[in-house]
Amino acid sequence: MYVKQVSIFLENRSGRLAEVAHLLGDNGINIRALSLAETTNFGVLRLIVDQYSKAESILKAAGLTVKLTDVLVIEIPDQPGGLAVVLDTLESIDLNVEYMYAFVERKTNKAVAVFRFDNIDQAEHRLKETDLRIFTAKDVCGI
Amino acid sequence: MTTIFNPSCECMDRSELRALQSKRLTNLVQRAYHNVPLYKERFDELGIKPEDITSIDDIAKLPFTTKIDFRNAYPFGLFAVPRSEVVRLHASSGTTGKPTVVGYTRNDIITWSESVARTLGCGGGTEHDVLQNAYGYGLFTGGLGLHYGCERLGATVIPMSGGNTKKQLMLMQDFGTTLISCTPSYALQLAEVAEEEGIDIKKLPIKAGFFGAEPWTEAMRQQIEAKLNLKAIDIYGMSELMGPGVSSECLVQNGLHMFEDHFYPEIINPDTGIPVDPGEEGELVVTCLTKECIPLLRYRTRDITHLIEEPCACGRTSRRMARISGRTDDMLIIRGVNVFPSQIESVLMQVEGIEPHYQIFVDRKGTLDQLEIKVEVSQEIFSDEIRKLEEMREKIMAEIRSTLGLGAKITLVEPKSIERSQGKAVRVFDLRKTDV
């Protein structure tokens, strides 16, 4: 059920993000979702792509620091308060969110959010007890 | 109008001085040979006996002492007296984890106070003055060195130590400070903060400032004198030799008078160890003729200078050394703290996952030195969570602070972004303008 997220370390240097985008695009890799977290002097780019292994090896070959991280993609009811309901549920089962970002999944046209938990196995186990819908890599990446 | 603290020593006839130096060297060599195992070993290796040294002209026969000798002897291996005779310890940065330790007997403290009193006299100080001492008090020799010298002179000392700039300015005004002692960069900071606070520092009765512990230039002197309206006096010393008080500029401000009856200077070619011709530039080597706790022979300071033999207009007969023009090693002086790149490296190597690729940048922002260390993030330490990367950065920062005693900006950079060199890696970039 896990989705592989590609995480990349980036210095705050102009043009660095564009270089990554070019590398992926030139190699036919499609970005499905993206989030960029930054501090004063570096950033971490987090991507959901359609071919994570290929993306990883291409980026590493280009000398970037890359890591694959397991994340869970959860459906968000597309209505006011939808996200709040999901977060309440997570709280009720005592799950702490490290970070999250949301996007609209193309095929189903549903709002989904990528969640990074400290302990993903435990998180998934507890989520199964709830009504929340977890998307698979196949759902998300259209593989 | 010059004030000479100890005219009989400072204006001694040159031949009389040489006789005194010879007598003191002969005695020093005996003490070193019989009480410090390192020196006995070196003398025996070289096949010389203490009796072979009969005059100051024999000094070049003696072995050198280096900072490495201090490190190997850590902590008390170079002490020539029983521990019961040691009344104080000081320490400065070593090249790696262990500091360089020095000890003082009661007489060493008297000698030290005397030479710092002469230093203050060189800048026109008398018992009528009030010295605000903004050198750090503690293991660093600057604070206590100036303090005791000031008391020996009979002037009033304000033991302010470093920092706390607004209070420094308040006391300057309230206590009628007439002399200050601090690093040259701190002098500029005092001027800056005074301006922010709307205090006209130029109007205060400060006549002279005694600036040392870090390299500075003639241009920086001009700046300090213009901003603070005082005579900026360059002073020199180091804890291995004693502390401040090895040499000092007088009001003529043309070279630093060596207090030669205690600290005998030589200039050598740093590559060959051979003394250079008079007036030539080279590495300053100092023999502490009178030190009891650590009878130091021919200590290689790694500072580059030359000696001026001509008499000085101030009336002192001692030789002068020119302003230090550089170093023979990679030591950096940042905000008055001695920093060796090797210390930074050993801290980084203890942090798990840190690549052995780093760069050290030193820059001056306004009047303050800034240290920045760029560290490559390896595959092992990279985390998709900002929090974990930040924690690591803070950990490095804390380790550096506890090792060096000063804060550094830690910047995480991408792997391979630091240039790989074929030969000796260039890791240190000192961007401080030497003309400021």
XYZ file of C-alpha atoms in Angstrom:
579
model
C 0.000 0.000 0.000
C 2.983 2.256 0.387
C 3.898 4.816 -2.186
C 7.577 5.583 -2.800
C 8.446 9.229 -2.535
C 11.679 10.536 -4.032
C 13.400 12.970 -1.630
C 16.232 15.162 -2.866
C 18.630 17.420 -0.963
C 18.980 20.815 -2.592
C 21.177 23.748 -1.768
C 19.539 27.129 -2.031
C 21.132 27.939 -5.341
C 19.341 29.547 -8.220
C 18.557 27.137 -11.031
C 19.005 24.020 -8.907
C 15.320 23.101 -8.988
C 15.166 23.646 -12.744
C 18.109 21.273 -13.192
C 16.224 18.524 -11.377
C 13.075 19.185 -13.415
C 15.099 18.970 -16.635
C 16.825 15.764 -15.592
C 13.489 14.082 -14.955
C 11.734 15.529 -17.998
C 14.546 14.675 -20.399
C 14.366 11.097 -19.200
C 10.613 10.801 -19.644
C 9.733 10.804 -15.970
C 6.469 12.398 -15.052
C 6.021 14.282 -11.790
C 2.634 13.602 -10.177
C 3.056 15.612 -7.027
C 5.672 17.838 -5.535
C 6.460 19.624 -2.323
C 9.450 21.727 -1.423
C 10.486 22.335 2.173
C 13.142 24.938 2.709
C 15.292 26.340 5.489
C 17.544 29.363 5.259
C 20.297 27.532 3.452
C 19.017 24.278 2.049
C 15.827 22.593 0.932
C 14.343 19.141 0.542
C 12.380 18.428 -2.606
C 9.820 15.675 -2.289
C 8.330 14.123 -5.404
C 5.834 11.483 -6.357
C 6.750 10.311 -9.866
C 5.599 7.589 -12.221
C 8.971 5.755 -12.221
C 10.679 6.175 -8.891
C 13.560 3.710 -9.414
C 14.554 5.263 -12.678
C 14.246 8.724 -11.140
C 16.470 7.685 -8.251
C 19.248 6.309 -10.428
C 19.202 9.262 -12.814
C 19.375 11.797 -10.021
C 22.120 9.879 -8.197
C 24.118 9.630 -11.402
C 23.871 13.404 -11.611
C 25.502 13.626 -8.184
C 22.443 14.505 -6.140
C 21.669 13.125 -2.699
C 18.501 11.114 -3.120
C 16.521 8.929 -0.811
C 13.377 6.887 -1.336
C 10.888 7.276 1.453
C 7.717 5.273 2.079
C 4.660 7.463 2.392
C 0.931 6.865 2.613
C -1.482 8.541 0.241
C -4.897 9.068 1.781
C -8.074 10.254 0.111
C -9.437 13.566 1.293
C -13.228 14.043 0.890
C -13.558 16.857 -1.630
C -15.742 19.137 0.474
C -15.345 21.837 3.103
C -13.937 20.296 6.262
C -12.701 17.217 4.392
C -9.095 17.591 5.532
C -10.157 18.362 9.102
C -12.077 15.101 9.266
C -9.040 13.138 8.103
C -6.746 14.879 10.590
C -9.219 14.304 13.433
C -9.213 10.636 12.556
C -5.437 10.492 12.611
C -5.446 12.181 15.977
C -8.030 9.771 17.330
C -5.753 6.844 16.489
C -2.779 8.728 17.925
C -0.785 9.239 14.752
C 1.649 12.102 14.503
C 2.191 13.596 11.052
C 5.816 14.457 10.220
C 4.759 16.356 7.100
C 2.069 16.254 4.420
C 1.164 17.776 1.080
C -1.935 17.454 -1.048
C -2.788 17.179 -4.729
C -5.619 16.069 -6.965
C -5.289 12.553 -8.299
C -5.921 12.717 -12.037
C -7.680 9.456 -12.813
C -10.299 9.599 -10.137
C -10.248 13.370 -9.827
C -10.106 12.954 -6.084
C -8.203 15.090 -3.596
C -5.482 13.065 -1.928
C -2.776 13.887 0.574
C 0.668 12.387 0.979
C 1.425 11.693 4.631
C 4.812 10.992 6.161
C 4.574 9.203 9.500
C 7.414 8.312 11.782
C 6.420 4.677 11.850
C 4.608 3.826 8.653
C 3.832 0.189 9.490
C 2.120 1.162 12.688
C 0.336 4.007 10.906
C -1.004 1.739 8.221
C -2.075 -0.833 10.752
C -4.096 1.737 12.667
C -5.516 3.360 9.546
C -7.062 0.036 8.551
C -9.349 0.418 11.575
C -10.771 3.630 10.129
C -12.947 4.561 7.148
C -10.130 6.404 5.439
C -9.191 5.228 1.991
C -5.529 4.589 1.245
C -4.386 4.832 -2.360
C -1.871 2.427 -3.792
C 1.108 3.313 -5.910
C -0.840 1.998 -8.852
C -3.688 4.423 -8.131
C -1.392 7.359 -7.737
C 1.213 6.831 -10.393
C -1.093 5.299 -12.961
C 1.397 2.476 -13.475
C 56.552 63.227 26.146
C 57.384 59.604 26.734
C 56.839 57.690 29.896
C 59.226 54.810 30.314
C 58.175 52.430 33.050
C 61.587 50.905 33.682
C 64.292 53.100 32.106
C 67.230 51.119 33.527
C 66.085 48.004 31.663
C 64.341 49.561 28.665
C 67.123 52.025 27.867
C 70.041 49.801 28.840
C 73.268 50.208 26.911
C 73.363 47.539 24.161
C 76.617 45.932 25.307
C 75.397 45.844 28.886
C 72.187 44.248 27.655
C 74.136 41.590 25.756
C 76.108 40.741 28.871
C 72.877 40.387 30.820
C 71.331 38.224 28.077
C 74.429 35.988 28.060
C 74.294 35.546 31.805
C 70.586 34.755 31.713
C 70.889 32.346 28.788
C 73.697 30.414 30.500
C 71.550 30.028 33.577
C 68.414 29.168 31.532
C 70.180 26.399 29.655
C 71.291 24.793 32.925
C 67.749 24.891 34.291
C 66.263 23.535 31.067
C 68.765 20.703 30.730
C 68.552 19.476 34.296
C 64.810 19.854 34.866
C 63.039 19.197 31.547
C 63.537 15.685 30.128
C 62.737 16.883 26.583
C 65.645 19.328 26.619
C 68.081 16.832 28.094
C 67.139 14.428 25.325
C 67.549 17.086 22.602
C 70.887 18.313 23.962
C 72.199 14.758 24.129
C 71.021 14.077 20.577
C 72.808 17.198 19.339
C 75.861 16.357 21.411
C 75.824 19.637 23.315
C 76.256 20.212 27.014
C 74.820 23.144 28.959
C 78.441 24.213 29.658
C 78.961 24.753 25.899
C 76.617 27.736 26.054
C 78.578 30.634 27.503
C 77.149 33.645 25.721
C 74.111 34.811 23.799
C 76.170 34.253 20.623
C 75.832 30.500 21.229
C 72.047 30.609 21.022
C 71.877 29.209 17.494
C 73.449 25.966 18.769
C 70.333 25.272 20.821
C 67.392 23.159 19.674
C 64.063 24.735 18.729
C 60.856 24.195 20.681
C 57.516 24.003 18.841
C 53.814 23.887 19.559
C 53.978 20.137 18.922
C 56.386 19.804 21.847
C 53.736 21.415 24.048
C 51.155 18.983 22.745
C 53.358 15.957 23.368
C 54.192 17.189 26.844
C 50.530 17.782 27.758
C 49.758 18.862 30.392
C 52.864 19.458 32.566
C 55.750 17.770 30.738
C 57.678 20.995 30.083
C 57.486 22.243 33.676
C 60.893 22.612 35.297
C 59.709 23.259 38.837
C 57.881 21.180 41.459
C 54.124 21.604 41.239
C 54.133 23.322 44.632
C 55.914 26.289 43.009
C 53.328 26.715 40.273
C 50.909 29.479 41.220
C 48.883 29.708 38.003
C 47.974 27.844 34.841
C 46.770 29.243 31.530
C 45.925 27.494 28.274
C 45.386 28.299 24.628
C 44.130 26.345 21.632
C 46.158 23.372 20.568
C 46.254 22.130 17.009
C 43.879 19.304 17.919
C 41.745 18.431 20.918
C 44.205 19.199 23.699
C 45.011 22.779 24.657
C 48.516 24.180 25.037
C 49.142 24.475 28.781
C 51.477 26.953 30.448
C 52.380 27.384 34.092
C 53.761 30.281 36.104
C 55.776 30.515 39.284
C 55.443 33.502 41.586
C 58.476 35.060 39.853
C 57.019 34.376 36.410
C 53.942 36.382 37.403
C 56.228 39.212 38.575
C 58.170 39.157 35.266
C 54.939 39.060 33.304
C 53.407 41.962 35.240
C 56.624 43.937 34.708
C 56.621 43.435 30.955
C 52.934 44.337 30.626
C 53.520 47.424 32.797
C 56.248 48.395 30.309
C 53.757 47.809 27.503
C 51.280 50.212 29.089
C 54.117 52.678 29.628
C 54.975 52.373 25.936
C 51.509 53.747 25.155
C 51.945 56.606 27.609
C 50.272 54.952 30.593
C 51.105 56.052 34.140
C 49.690 55.548 37.640
C 47.274 58.390 36.904
C 45.452 56.390 34.242
C 42.309 54.270 34.275
C 42.553 51.171 32.070
C 39.380 49.478 30.907
C 40.470 45.936 30.207
C 38.147 44.286 27.703
C 40.304 41.252 26.980
C 38.657 38.020 28.077
C 39.424 36.902 31.617
C 40.000 33.181 32.013
C 42.402 30.645 30.576
C 43.208 33.143 27.816
C 46.240 35.178 28.896
C 44.953 38.525 27.595
C 42.645 39.475 30.439
C 44.733 38.594 33.462
C 47.952 39.581 31.693
C 46.801 43.163 31.168
C 45.175 43.190 34.590
C 48.322 42.419 36.574
C 50.436 44.657 34.347
C 48.089 47.533 35.042
C 48.257 46.984 38.793
C 52.057 46.786 38.566
C 52.053 50.120 36.745
C 49.886 51.505 39.517
C 47.086 52.601 37.215
C 43.466 51.758 37.985
C 42.205 48.658 36.234
C 38.550 48.038 35.381
C 38.311 44.261 34.922
C 35.492 44.379 32.363
C 36.461 41.323 30.272
C 35.057 41.056 26.750
C 31.572 41.730 25.411
C 28.705 43.501 27.158
C 29.354 46.488 24.914
C 26.683 48.882 26.192
C 27.913 48.472 29.728
C 31.495 48.968 28.537
C 30.418 52.307 27.080
C 28.528 53.308 30.200
C 31.511 52.616 32.468
C 33.860 54.349 30.063
C 31.841 57.487 30.553
C 31.204 57.078 34.276
C 34.679 55.930 35.381
C 36.697 58.313 33.233
C 38.512 55.589 31.314
C 41.764 56.887 29.793
C 43.193 53.642 28.332
C 41.515 50.609 26.795
C 42.782 47.130 26.013
C 40.962 44.738 23.701
C 41.231 43.151 20.264
C 41.372 45.673 17.412
C 38.112 44.383 15.977
C 36.388 44.893 19.312
C 37.645 48.487 19.349
C 35.776 49.040 16.099
C 32.712 47.421 17.563
C 32.844 49.754 20.544
C 32.896 52.672 18.094
C 29.985 51.237 16.154
C 27.783 50.624 19.178
C 28.686 54.035 20.606
C 27.406 55.595 17.409
C 24.166 53.614 17.597
C 23.693 54.712 21.188
C 24.377 58.325 20.334
C 27.572 58.460 22.417
C 30.369 60.607 21.006
C 33.230 58.254 21.816
C 35.745 60.689 20.326
C 35.009 63.128 23.132
C 35.841 60.627 25.897
C 39.240 61.068 27.566
C 40.686 57.805 26.160
C 44.292 58.493 25.122
C 45.461 55.111 23.969
C 44.298 51.606 23.205
C 46.391 48.427 23.492
C 45.385 46.121 20.706
C 46.602 42.631 20.077
C 45.604 38.943 20.061
C 44.678 39.079 16.395
C 46.303 40.302 13.199
C 45.490 43.802 12.073
C 46.797 46.186 9.510
C 48.019 49.748 9.260
C 44.746 50.603 7.491
C 42.770 49.226 10.407
C 44.877 51.336 12.763
C 43.972 54.468 10.804
C 40.321 53.515 11.070
C 40.446 52.881 14.813
C 42.349 56.101 15.488
C 39.904 58.112 13.392
C 36.800 56.601 14.961
C 37.942 56.592 18.578
C 40.356 59.515 18.623
C 43.163 57.695 20.454
C 46.627 56.284 19.844
C 46.227 52.683 18.699
C 49.174 50.684 20.063
C 50.035 47.283 18.621
C 50.994 44.811 21.348
C 52.327 41.293 20.946
C 52.658 38.104 22.899
C 51.414 34.553 23.167
C 50.704 32.235 26.033
C 53.575 29.856 25.205
C 55.992 32.744 25.755
C 54.095 34.286 28.684
C 51.055 36.101 27.327
C 50.841 39.765 26.319
C 53.978 41.764 27.111
C 56.540 40.171 24.807
C 56.778 43.328 22.723
C 54.879 46.565 22.261
C 54.808 49.632 20.085
C 55.697 52.924 21.691
C 54.038 56.233 20.821
C 56.355 56.514 17.790
C 54.320 53.589 16.374
C 57.099 52.231 14.230
C 57.754 48.641 15.264
C 57.214 46.831 18.556
C 59.921 47.065 21.222
C 60.997 43.610 22.323
C 61.488 43.395 26.065
C 64.802 41.786 25.270
C 66.073 41.308 28.802
C 63.310 38.682 29.182
C 62.402 37.668 25.636
C 65.309 37.202 23.238
C 64.255 37.399 19.566
C 65.772 35.715 16.527
C 64.501 35.618 12.952
C 65.022 32.373 11.045
C 64.263 31.057 7.615
C 61.238 28.865 8.406
C 62.256 26.236 5.851
C 65.893 25.802 6.853
C 65.864 26.939 10.471
C 68.925 29.089 9.759
C 68.975 32.639 11.161
C 68.493 35.256 8.421
C 70.623 38.351 7.874
C 69.832 41.398 10.028
C 66.686 43.158 8.859
C 65.509 40.242 6.712
C 62.029 38.830 7.074
C 61.462 35.367 8.497
C 59.899 33.443 11.357
C 60.163 34.967 14.815
C 61.848 32.663 17.339
C 61.803 33.692 20.984
C 63.798 32.429 23.952
C 62.310 33.223 27.363
C 65.479 34.113 29.262
C 63.938 34.362 32.704
C 60.975 32.015 32.789
C 61.053 29.552 35.669
C 58.088 27.228 35.224
C 58.715 26.581 31.524
C 62.292 27.550 30.602
C 61.543 27.945 26.912
C 64.371 27.705 24.390
C 64.013 29.088 20.865
C 60.264 28.800 20.564
C 59.070 28.925 16.979
C 56.171 31.374 17.006
C 55.231 30.771 13.355
C 54.730 34.521 13.056
C 56.467 36.279 10.165
C 58.249 39.571 10.850
C 61.653 41.246 10.730
C 63.732 43.057 13.340
C 64.570 46.755 13.311
C 67.965 47.423 14.856
C 68.112 51.220 14.546
C 67.583 53.218 17.739
C 64.061 54.507 18.291
C 63.167 58.141 18.891
C 61.457 57.193 22.146
C 64.804 56.494 23.825
C 64.326 52.757 24.392
C 67.372 50.819 23.234
C 65.680 47.488 22.594
C 65.308 46.114 19.088
C 61.890 46.364 17.532
C 59.944 43.805 15.549
C 57.834 44.918 12.612
C 54.087 44.366 12.632
C 53.370 40.649 12.043
C 52.885 40.162 8.313
C 51.670 36.566 8.259
C 51.971 33.018 9.565
C 53.986 30.012 8.516
C 51.138 27.661 9.433
C 47.417 27.511 8.817
C 46.342 28.959 12.144
C 43.435 31.358 11.871
C 42.641 33.985 14.442
C 38.926 34.533 14.635
C 37.601 37.139 17.074
C 40.870 36.796 18.958
C 40.549 33.013 19.273
C 43.235 30.806 17.741
C 41.628 28.264 15.455
C 43.363 25.451 13.619
C 41.532 23.852 10.693
C 42.607 20.499 12.144
C 40.450 21.162 15.227
C 37.409 21.692 13.007
C 38.214 18.571 11.049
C 38.438 16.418 14.150
C 35.005 17.659 15.281
C 33.428 16.901 11.904
C 34.970 13.455 11.713
C 33.241 12.537 14.961
C 29.810 13.270 13.489
C 28.369 10.177 11.929
C 27.767 10.270 8.219
C 29.677 13.465 7.578
C 31.749 13.277 4.431
C 35.359 14.259 4.903
C 34.694 17.168 2.613
C 34.306 20.530 4.187
C 35.338 24.116 3.667
C 36.066 26.833 6.154
C 35.236 30.419 5.313
C 36.253 33.354 7.456
C 34.822 36.730 6.640
C 34.354 40.020 8.376
C 30.853 41.450 8.536
C 31.103 45.006 9.734
C 33.590 44.695 12.557
C 32.977 41.089 13.499
C 34.701 38.011 12.165
C 32.327 35.331 10.925
C 33.200 31.663 10.678
C 31.242 29.518 8.271
C 31.785 25.811 7.758
C 30.330 24.171 4.680
C 29.728 20.472 5.114
C 28.658 18.044 2.437
C 25.534 16.002 3.105
C 26.167 12.363 2.318
C 23.656 9.709 1.307
C 23.904 8.276 4.851
C 22.911 11.371 6.745
C 20.354 12.704 4.319
C 16.837 12.613 5.608
C 13.639 13.685 3.877
C 12.720 15.340 7.177
C 14.002 18.875 7.615
C 13.874 18.406 11.376
C 16.511 15.671 11.318
C 18.837 17.643 9.065
C 18.449 20.679 11.283
C 19.161 18.582 14.366
C 22.371 17.400 12.781
C 23.354 20.930 11.853
C 22.723 22.088 15.392
C 24.722 19.189 16.771
C 27.730 20.146 14.642
C 27.286 23.761 15.709
C 27.274 22.814 19.406
C 30.334 20.556 19.017
C 32.247 23.302 17.215
C 31.274 25.808 19.881
C 32.465 23.599 22.710
C 35.735 22.802 20.933
C 36.669 26.228 19.627
C 34.816 28.365 22.121
C 33.176 30.323 19.348
C 30.067 30.052 17.256
C 30.133 29.065 13.614
C 27.533 29.063 10.909
C 27.138 25.522 9.608
C 25.920 25.262 6.024
C 24.911 21.912 4.588
C 25.834 21.618 0.942
C 25.268 19.042 -1.768
C 27.776 16.251 -2.161
C 30.558 16.851 -4.657
C 29.776 20.548 -4.566
C 33.067 21.158 -2.799
C 35.806 21.118 -5.353
C 38.057 18.069 -5.228
C 41.661 18.976 -5.575
C 44.434 16.830 -6.946
C 47.002 17.770 -4.364
C 46.559 19.425 -1.008
C 42.903 20.272 -0.532
C 42.212 23.959 -0.211
C 39.812 24.016 2.666
C 40.329 27.408 4.202
C 39.209 30.663 2.668
C 40.037 33.759 4.635
C 38.019 36.471 2.966
C 38.798 39.157 5.525
C 40.219 42.030 3.616
C 43.766 42.482 4.732
C 43.640 46.130 3.758
C 40.873 47.013 6.201
